[in-house]
Short mmCIF file of N, CA and C in Angstrom, two decimals:
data_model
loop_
_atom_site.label_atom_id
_atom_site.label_comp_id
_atom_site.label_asym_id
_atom_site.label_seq_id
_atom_site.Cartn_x
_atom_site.Cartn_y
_atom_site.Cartn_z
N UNK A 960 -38.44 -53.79 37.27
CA UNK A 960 -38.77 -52.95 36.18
C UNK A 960 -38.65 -51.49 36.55
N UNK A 961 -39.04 -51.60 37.62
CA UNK A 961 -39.53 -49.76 38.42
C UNK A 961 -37.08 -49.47 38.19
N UNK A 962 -36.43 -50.14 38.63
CA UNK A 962 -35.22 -49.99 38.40
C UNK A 962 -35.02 -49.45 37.39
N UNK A 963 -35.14 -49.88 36.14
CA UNK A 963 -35.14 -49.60 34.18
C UNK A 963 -35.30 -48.41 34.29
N UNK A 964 -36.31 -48.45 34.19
CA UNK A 964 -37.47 -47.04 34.25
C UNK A 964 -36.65 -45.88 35.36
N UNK A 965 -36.17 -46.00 36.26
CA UNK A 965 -35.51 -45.08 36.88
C UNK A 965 -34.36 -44.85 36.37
N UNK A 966 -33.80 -46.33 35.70
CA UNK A 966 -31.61 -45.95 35.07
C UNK A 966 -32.11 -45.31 34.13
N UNK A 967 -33.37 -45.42 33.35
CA UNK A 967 -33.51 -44.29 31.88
C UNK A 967 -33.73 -43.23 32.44
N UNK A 968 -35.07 -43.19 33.40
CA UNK A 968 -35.16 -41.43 33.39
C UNK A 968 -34.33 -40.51 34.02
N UNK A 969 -33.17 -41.09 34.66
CA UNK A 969 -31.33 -40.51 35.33
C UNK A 969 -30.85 -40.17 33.75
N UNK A 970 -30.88 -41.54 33.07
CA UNK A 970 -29.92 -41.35 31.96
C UNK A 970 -30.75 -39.87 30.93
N UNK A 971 -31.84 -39.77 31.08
CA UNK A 971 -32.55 -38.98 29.92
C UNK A 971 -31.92 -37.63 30.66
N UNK A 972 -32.32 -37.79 32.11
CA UNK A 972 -32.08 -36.31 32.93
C UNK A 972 -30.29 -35.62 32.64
N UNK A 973 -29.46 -36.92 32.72
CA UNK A 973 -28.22 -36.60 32.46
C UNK A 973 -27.83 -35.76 31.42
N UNK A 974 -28.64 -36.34 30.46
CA UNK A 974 -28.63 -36.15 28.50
C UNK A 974 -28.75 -34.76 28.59
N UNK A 975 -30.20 -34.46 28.89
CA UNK A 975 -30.85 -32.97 28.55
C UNK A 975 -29.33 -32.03 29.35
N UNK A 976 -28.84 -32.56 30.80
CA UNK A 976 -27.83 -31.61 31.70
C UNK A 976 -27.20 -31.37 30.40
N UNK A 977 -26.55 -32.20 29.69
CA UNK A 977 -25.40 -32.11 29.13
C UNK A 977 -25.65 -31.51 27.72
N UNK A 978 -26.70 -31.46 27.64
CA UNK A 978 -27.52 -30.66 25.83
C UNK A 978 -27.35 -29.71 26.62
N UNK A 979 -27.85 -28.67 27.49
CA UNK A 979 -27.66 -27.79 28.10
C UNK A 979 -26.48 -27.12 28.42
N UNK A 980 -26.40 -27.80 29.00
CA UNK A 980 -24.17 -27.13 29.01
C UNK A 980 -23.50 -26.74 27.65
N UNK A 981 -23.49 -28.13 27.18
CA UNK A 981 -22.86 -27.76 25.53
C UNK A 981 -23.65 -26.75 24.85
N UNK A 982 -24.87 -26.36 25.05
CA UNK A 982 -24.82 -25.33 24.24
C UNK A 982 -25.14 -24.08 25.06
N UNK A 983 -25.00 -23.95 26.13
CA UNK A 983 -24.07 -22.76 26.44
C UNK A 983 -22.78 -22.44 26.86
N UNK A 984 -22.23 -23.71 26.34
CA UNK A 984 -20.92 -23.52 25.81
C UNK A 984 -20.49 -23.06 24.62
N UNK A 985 -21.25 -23.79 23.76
CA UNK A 985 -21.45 -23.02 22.41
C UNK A 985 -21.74 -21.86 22.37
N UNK A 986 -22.60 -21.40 23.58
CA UNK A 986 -22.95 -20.10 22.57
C UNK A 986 -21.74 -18.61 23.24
N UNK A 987 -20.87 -19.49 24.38
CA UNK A 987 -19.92 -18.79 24.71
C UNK A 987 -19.08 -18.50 24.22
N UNK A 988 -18.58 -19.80 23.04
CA UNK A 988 -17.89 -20.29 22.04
C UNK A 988 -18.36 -19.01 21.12
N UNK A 989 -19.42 -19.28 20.27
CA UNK A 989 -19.96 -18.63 18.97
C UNK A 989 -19.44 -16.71 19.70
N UNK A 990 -20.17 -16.37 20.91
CA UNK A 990 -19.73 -14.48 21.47
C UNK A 990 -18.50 -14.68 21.21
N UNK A 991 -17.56 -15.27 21.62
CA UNK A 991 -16.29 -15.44 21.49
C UNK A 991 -15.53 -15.17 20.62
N UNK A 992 -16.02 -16.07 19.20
CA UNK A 992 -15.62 -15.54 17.81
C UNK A 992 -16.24 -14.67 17.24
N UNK A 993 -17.12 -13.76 17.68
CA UNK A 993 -17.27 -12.89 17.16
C UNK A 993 -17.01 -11.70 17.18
N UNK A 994 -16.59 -11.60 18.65
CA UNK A 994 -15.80 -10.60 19.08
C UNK A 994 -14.58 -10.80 18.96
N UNK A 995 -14.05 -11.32 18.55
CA UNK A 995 -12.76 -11.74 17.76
C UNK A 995 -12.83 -11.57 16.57
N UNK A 996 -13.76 -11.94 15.47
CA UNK A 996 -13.83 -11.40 14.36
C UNK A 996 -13.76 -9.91 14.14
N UNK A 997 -14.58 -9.63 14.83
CA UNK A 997 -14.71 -8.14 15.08
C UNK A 997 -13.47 -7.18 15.15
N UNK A 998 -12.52 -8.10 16.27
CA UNK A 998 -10.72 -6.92 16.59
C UNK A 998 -10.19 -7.35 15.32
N UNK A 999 -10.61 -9.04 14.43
CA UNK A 999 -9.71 -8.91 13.48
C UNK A 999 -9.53 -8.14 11.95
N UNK A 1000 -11.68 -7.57 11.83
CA UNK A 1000 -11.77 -6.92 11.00
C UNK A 1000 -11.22 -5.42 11.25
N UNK A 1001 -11.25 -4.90 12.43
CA UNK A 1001 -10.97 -3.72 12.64
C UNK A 1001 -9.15 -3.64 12.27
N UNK A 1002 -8.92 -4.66 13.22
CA UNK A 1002 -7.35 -4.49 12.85
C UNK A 1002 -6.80 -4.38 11.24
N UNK A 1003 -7.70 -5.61 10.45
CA UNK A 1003 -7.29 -5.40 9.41
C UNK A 1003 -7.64 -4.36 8.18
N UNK A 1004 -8.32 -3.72 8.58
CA UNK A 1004 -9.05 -2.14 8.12
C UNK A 1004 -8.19 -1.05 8.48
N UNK A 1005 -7.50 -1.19 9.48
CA UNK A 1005 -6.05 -0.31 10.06
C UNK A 1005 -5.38 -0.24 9.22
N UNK A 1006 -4.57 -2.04 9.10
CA UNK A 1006 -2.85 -2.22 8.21
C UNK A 1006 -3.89 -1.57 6.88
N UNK A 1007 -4.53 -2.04 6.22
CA UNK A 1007 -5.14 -1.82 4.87
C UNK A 1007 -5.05 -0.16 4.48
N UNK A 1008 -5.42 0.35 5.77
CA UNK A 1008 -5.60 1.93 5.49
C UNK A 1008 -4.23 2.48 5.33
N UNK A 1009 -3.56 2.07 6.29
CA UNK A 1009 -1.83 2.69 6.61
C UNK A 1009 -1.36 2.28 5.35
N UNK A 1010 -1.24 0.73 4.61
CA UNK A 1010 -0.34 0.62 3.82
C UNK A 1010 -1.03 1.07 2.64
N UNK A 1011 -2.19 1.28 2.47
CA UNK A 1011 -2.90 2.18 1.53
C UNK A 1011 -1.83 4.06 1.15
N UNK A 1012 -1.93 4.34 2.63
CA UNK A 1012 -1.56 5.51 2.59
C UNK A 1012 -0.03 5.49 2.49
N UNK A 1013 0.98 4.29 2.72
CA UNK A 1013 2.13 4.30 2.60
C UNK A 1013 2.89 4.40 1.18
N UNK A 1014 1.66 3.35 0.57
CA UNK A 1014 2.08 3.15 -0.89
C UNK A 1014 1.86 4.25 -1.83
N UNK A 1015 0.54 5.10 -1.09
CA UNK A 1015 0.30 6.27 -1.92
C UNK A 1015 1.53 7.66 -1.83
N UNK A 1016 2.04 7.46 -0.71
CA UNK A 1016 3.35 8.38 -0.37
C UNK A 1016 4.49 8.00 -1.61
N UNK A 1017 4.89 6.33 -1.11
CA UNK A 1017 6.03 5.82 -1.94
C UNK A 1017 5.55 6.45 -3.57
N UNK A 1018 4.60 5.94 -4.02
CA UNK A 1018 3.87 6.44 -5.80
C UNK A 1018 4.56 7.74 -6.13
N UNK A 1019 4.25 8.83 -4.81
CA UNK A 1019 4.03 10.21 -5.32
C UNK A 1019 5.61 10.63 -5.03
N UNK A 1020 6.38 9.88 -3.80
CA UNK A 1020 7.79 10.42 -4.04
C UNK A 1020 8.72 9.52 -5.08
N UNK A 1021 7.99 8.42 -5.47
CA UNK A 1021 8.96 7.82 -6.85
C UNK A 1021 8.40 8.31 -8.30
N UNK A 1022 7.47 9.21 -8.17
CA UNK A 1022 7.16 10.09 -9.30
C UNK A 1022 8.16 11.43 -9.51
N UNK A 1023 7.77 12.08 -8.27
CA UNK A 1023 8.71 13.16 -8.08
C UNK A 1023 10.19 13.08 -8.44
N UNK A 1024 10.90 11.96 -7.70
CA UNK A 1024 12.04 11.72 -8.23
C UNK A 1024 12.58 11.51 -9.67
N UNK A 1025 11.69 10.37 -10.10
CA UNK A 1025 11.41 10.45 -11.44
C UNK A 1025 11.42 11.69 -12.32
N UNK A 1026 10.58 12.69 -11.98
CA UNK A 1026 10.25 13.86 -12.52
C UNK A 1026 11.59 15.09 -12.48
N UNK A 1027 11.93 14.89 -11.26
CA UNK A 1027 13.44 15.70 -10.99
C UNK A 1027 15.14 14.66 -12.21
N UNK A 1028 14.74 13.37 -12.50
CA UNK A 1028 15.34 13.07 -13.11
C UNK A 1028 15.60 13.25 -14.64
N UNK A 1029 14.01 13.48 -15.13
CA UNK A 1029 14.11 13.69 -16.10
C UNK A 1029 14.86 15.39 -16.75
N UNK A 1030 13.98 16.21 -15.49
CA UNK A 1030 14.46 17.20 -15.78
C UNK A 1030 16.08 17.49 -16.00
N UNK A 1031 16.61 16.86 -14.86
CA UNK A 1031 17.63 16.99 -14.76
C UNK A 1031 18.79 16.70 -16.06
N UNK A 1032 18.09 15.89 -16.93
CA UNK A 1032 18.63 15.11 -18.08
C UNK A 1032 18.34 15.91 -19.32
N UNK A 1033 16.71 16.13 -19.23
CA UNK A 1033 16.48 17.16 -19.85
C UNK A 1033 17.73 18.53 -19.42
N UNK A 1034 18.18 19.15 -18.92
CA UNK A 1034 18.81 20.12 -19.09
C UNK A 1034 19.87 19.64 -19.35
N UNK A 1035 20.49 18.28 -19.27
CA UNK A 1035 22.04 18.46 -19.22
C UNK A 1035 21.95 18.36 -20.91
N UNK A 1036 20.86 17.60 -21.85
CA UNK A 1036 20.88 17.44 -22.98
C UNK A 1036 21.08 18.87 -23.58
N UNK A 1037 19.84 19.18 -23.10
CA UNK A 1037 19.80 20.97 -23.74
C UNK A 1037 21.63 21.69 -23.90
N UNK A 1038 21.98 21.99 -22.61
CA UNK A 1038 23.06 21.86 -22.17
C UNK A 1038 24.11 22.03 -23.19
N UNK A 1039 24.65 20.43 -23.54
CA UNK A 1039 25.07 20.02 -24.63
C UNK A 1039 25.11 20.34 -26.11
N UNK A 1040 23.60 20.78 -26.08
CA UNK A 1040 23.48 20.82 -27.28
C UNK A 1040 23.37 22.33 -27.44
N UNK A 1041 23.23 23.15 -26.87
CA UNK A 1041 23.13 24.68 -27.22
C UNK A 1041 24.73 24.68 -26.99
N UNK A 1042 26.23 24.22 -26.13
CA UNK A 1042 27.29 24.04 -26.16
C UNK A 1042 27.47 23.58 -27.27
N UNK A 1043 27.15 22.67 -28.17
CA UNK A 1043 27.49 22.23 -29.50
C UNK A 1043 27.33 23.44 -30.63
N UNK A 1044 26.01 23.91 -30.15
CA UNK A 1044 25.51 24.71 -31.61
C UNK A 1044 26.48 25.65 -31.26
N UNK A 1045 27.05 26.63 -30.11
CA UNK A 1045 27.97 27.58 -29.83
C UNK A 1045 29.25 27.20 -30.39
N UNK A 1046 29.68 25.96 -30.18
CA UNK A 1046 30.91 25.42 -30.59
C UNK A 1046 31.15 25.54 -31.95
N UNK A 1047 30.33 25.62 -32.95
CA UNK A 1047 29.94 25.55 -33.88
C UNK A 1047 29.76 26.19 -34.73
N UNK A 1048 29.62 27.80 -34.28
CA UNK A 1048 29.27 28.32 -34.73
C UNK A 1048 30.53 29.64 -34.45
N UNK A 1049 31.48 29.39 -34.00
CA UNK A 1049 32.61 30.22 -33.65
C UNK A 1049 33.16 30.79 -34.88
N UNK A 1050 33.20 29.97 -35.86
CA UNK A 1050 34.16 30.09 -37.05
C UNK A 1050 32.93 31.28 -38.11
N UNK A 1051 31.43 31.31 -37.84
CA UNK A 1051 30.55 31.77 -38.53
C UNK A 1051 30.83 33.49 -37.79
N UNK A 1052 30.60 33.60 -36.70
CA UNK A 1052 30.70 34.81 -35.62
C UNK A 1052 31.83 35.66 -36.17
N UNK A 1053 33.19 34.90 -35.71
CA UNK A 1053 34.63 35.35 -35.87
C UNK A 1053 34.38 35.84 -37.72
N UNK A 1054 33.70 35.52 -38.14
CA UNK A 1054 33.81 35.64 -39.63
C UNK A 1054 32.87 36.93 -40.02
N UNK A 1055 31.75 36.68 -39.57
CA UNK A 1055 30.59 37.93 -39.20
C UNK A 1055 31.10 39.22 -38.85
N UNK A 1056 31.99 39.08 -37.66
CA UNK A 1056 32.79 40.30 -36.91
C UNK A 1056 33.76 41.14 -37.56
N UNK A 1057 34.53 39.83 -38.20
CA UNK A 1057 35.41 40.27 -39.25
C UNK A 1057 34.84 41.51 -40.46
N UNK A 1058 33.95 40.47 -40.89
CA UNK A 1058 33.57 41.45 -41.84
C UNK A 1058 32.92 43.26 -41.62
N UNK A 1059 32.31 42.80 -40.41
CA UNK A 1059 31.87 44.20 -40.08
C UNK A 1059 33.08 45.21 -39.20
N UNK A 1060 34.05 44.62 -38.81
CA UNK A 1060 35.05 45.44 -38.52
C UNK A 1060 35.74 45.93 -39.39
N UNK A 1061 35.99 44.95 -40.71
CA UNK A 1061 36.87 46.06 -42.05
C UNK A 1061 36.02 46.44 -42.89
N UNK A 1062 34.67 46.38 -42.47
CA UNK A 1062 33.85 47.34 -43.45
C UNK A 1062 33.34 46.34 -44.47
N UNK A 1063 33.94 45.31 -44.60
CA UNK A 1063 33.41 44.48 -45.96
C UNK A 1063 31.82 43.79 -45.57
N UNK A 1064 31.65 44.50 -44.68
CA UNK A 1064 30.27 43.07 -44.67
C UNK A 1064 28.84 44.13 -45.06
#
């Protein structure tokens, strides 16, 4: 009997070794990921910031461009169209001139 009684209290002593280990394994485990969580929040607070600030660049130079386009359109219309009204108005001028050069106007 005294045998029993000794294979259990080995086997109990074994148990507790091994509750012991595993959980400071665990808790080497658990520091582990947390300091890992930690580089991965930081890291990802980095890309977030950069492409924050990348996209805010891209916004403001595809505005600008934008803005130089319109203008640009804007004048060629203008352009055109003050060339039209001139075009247009040749036959009114030449006629104007006329008259005030022979006195009739």
């Amino acid at each position: 009997m005294e045998v029993i009684l000794k294979s259990i209290k080995d086997a109990e002593m074994k148990a507790a070794e091994i509750k012991a280990e595993a959980q400071n394994e665990c808790a080497v485990i658990a520091a582990d990921a947390e300091k890992k969580a930690a580089e991965i929040l930081k890291t990802s607070e980095e890309r977030l910031k950069l492409f924050k600030e990348q996209s805010l660049a891209n916004a403001v130079k595809n505005a600008q461009d934008d803005y130089e386009n319109k203008i640009k359109q804007a004048e060629a219309d203008a352009k055109a169209y003050a060339d039209g009204v001139i075009k247009n108005t040749d036959k009114e001028v030449n006629d104007i001139v006329g008259r005030v050069l022979s006195g009739n106007g």
